[in-house]
Amino acid sequence: DFKKLLYGNKCYEKCQPGTIKSTTENKCEGCIEGCLECDKENNSKCYKCGHHLLLHENTCINECPEG
């Protein structure tokens, strides 16, 4: 029996970009800000950033760090 997943105030068949399925509830949870794909168990660990953002140490940043 398939249940839709809640995110915000809408129901989805699968989690949308920038969200992951909750491990405990029938809902989607947001990744950290600017992140399009994050770890399935840790939504603060980013693998892919949105437009014009750089991935650095699993977070999304606007510009390269110094050094």
mmCIF file of C-alpha atoms in Angstrom:
data_model
loop_
_atom_site.group_PDB
_atom_site.id
_atom_site.type_symbol
_atom_site.label_atom_id
_atom_site.label_comp_id
_atom_site.label_asym_id
_atom_site.label_seq_id
_atom_site.Cartn_x
_atom_site.Cartn_y
_atom_site.Cartn_z
ATOM 1 C CA ASP A 1 0.000 0.000 0.000
ATOM 2 C CA PHE A 2 1.652 3.195 -1.238
ATOM 3 C CA LYS A 3 1.182 6.416 0.714
ATOM 4 C CA LYS A 4 1.909 9.880 -0.596
ATOM 5 C CA LEU A 5 4.549 11.963 1.132
ATOM 6 C CA LEU A 6 3.747 15.269 2.801
ATOM 7 C CA TYR A 7 5.973 18.306 2.286
ATOM 8 C CA GLY A 8 4.783 21.743 3.288
ATOM 9 C CA ASN A 9 1.053 21.596 2.766
ATOM 10 C CA LYS A 10 1.100 19.328 -0.322
ATOM 11 C CA CYS A 11 1.293 15.586 -0.942
ATOM 12 C CA TYR A 12 3.758 14.062 -3.409
ATOM 13 C CA GLU A 13 4.365 10.611 -4.869
ATOM 14 C CA LYS A 14 8.105 11.095 -4.258
ATOM 15 C CA CYS A 15 10.217 13.712 -2.540
ATOM 16 C CA GLN A 16 10.950 16.765 -4.670
ATOM 17 C CA PRO A 17 14.480 18.083 -5.426
ATOM 18 C CA GLY A 18 15.982 19.588 -2.297
ATOM 19 C CA THR A 19 14.115 17.184 -0.005
ATOM 20 C CA ILE A 20 14.613 13.660 1.357
ATOM 21 C CA LYS A 21 12.194 11.074 2.738
ATOM 22 C CA SER A 22 11.953 11.083 6.513
ATOM 23 C CA THR A 23 13.264 7.913 8.140
ATOM 24 C CA THR A 24 10.546 8.010 10.804
ATOM 25 C CA GLU A 25 7.476 9.617 9.214
ATOM 26 C CA ASN A 26 5.590 9.551 5.912
ATOM 27 C CA LYS A 27 6.865 12.964 4.806
ATOM 28 C CA CYS A 28 9.727 14.732 3.054
ATOM 29 C CA GLU A 29 12.235 16.913 4.886
ATOM 30 C CA GLY A 30 14.180 19.783 3.362
ATOM 31 C CA CYS A 31 17.924 19.683 2.717
ATOM 32 C CA ILE A 32 20.075 22.553 3.981
ATOM 33 C CA GLU A 33 19.576 25.881 2.216
ATOM 34 C CA GLY A 34 20.734 25.913 -1.408
ATOM 35 C CA CYS A 35 21.138 22.141 -1.562
ATOM 36 C CA LEU A 36 19.390 20.104 -4.286
ATOM 37 C CA GLU A 37 20.561 16.618 -3.225
ATOM 38 C CA CYS A 38 21.499 15.623 0.298
ATOM 39 C CA ASP A 39 22.313 12.495 2.284
ATOM 40 C CA LYS A 40 19.278 10.257 2.885
ATOM 41 C CA GLU A 41 20.047 10.030 6.613
ATOM 42 C CA ASN A 42 21.597 13.450 7.249
ATOM 43 C CA ASN A 43 19.873 16.347 5.450
ATOM 44 C CA SER A 44 22.691 18.757 6.397
ATOM 45 C CA LYS A 45 25.218 16.784 4.284
ATOM 46 C CA CYS A 46 24.888 18.121 0.740
ATOM 47 C CA TYR A 47 25.980 16.384 -2.489
ATOM 48 C CA LYS A 48 24.646 18.821 -5.129
ATOM 49 C CA CYS A 49 24.041 22.560 -4.871
ATOM 50 C CA GLY A 50 21.593 24.808 -6.664
ATOM 51 C CA HIS A 51 22.364 27.249 -9.470
ATOM 52 C CA HIS A 52 25.330 29.605 -8.868
ATOM 53 C CA LEU A 53 26.340 27.860 -5.621
ATOM 54 C CA LEU A 54 29.542 25.909 -5.009
ATOM 55 C CA LEU A 55 29.784 22.635 -3.094
ATOM 56 C CA HIS A 56 32.455 22.863 -0.390
ATOM 57 C CA GLU A 57 32.808 20.298 2.405
ATOM 58 C CA ASN A 58 29.197 19.129 1.928
ATOM 59 C CA THR A 59 27.706 22.628 2.164
ATOM 60 C CA CYS A 60 26.683 25.165 -0.481
ATOM 61 C CA ILE A 61 28.577 28.456 -0.591
ATOM 62 C CA ASN A 62 28.450 31.601 -2.761
ATOM 63 C CA GLU A 63 32.188 31.941 -3.362
ATOM 64 C CA CYS A 64 35.404 30.001 -2.800
ATOM 65 C CA PRO A 65 36.870 30.189 0.709
ATOM 66 C CA GLU A 66 40.238 31.895 1.188
ATOM 67 C CA GLY A 67 43.341 29.766 1.278
#
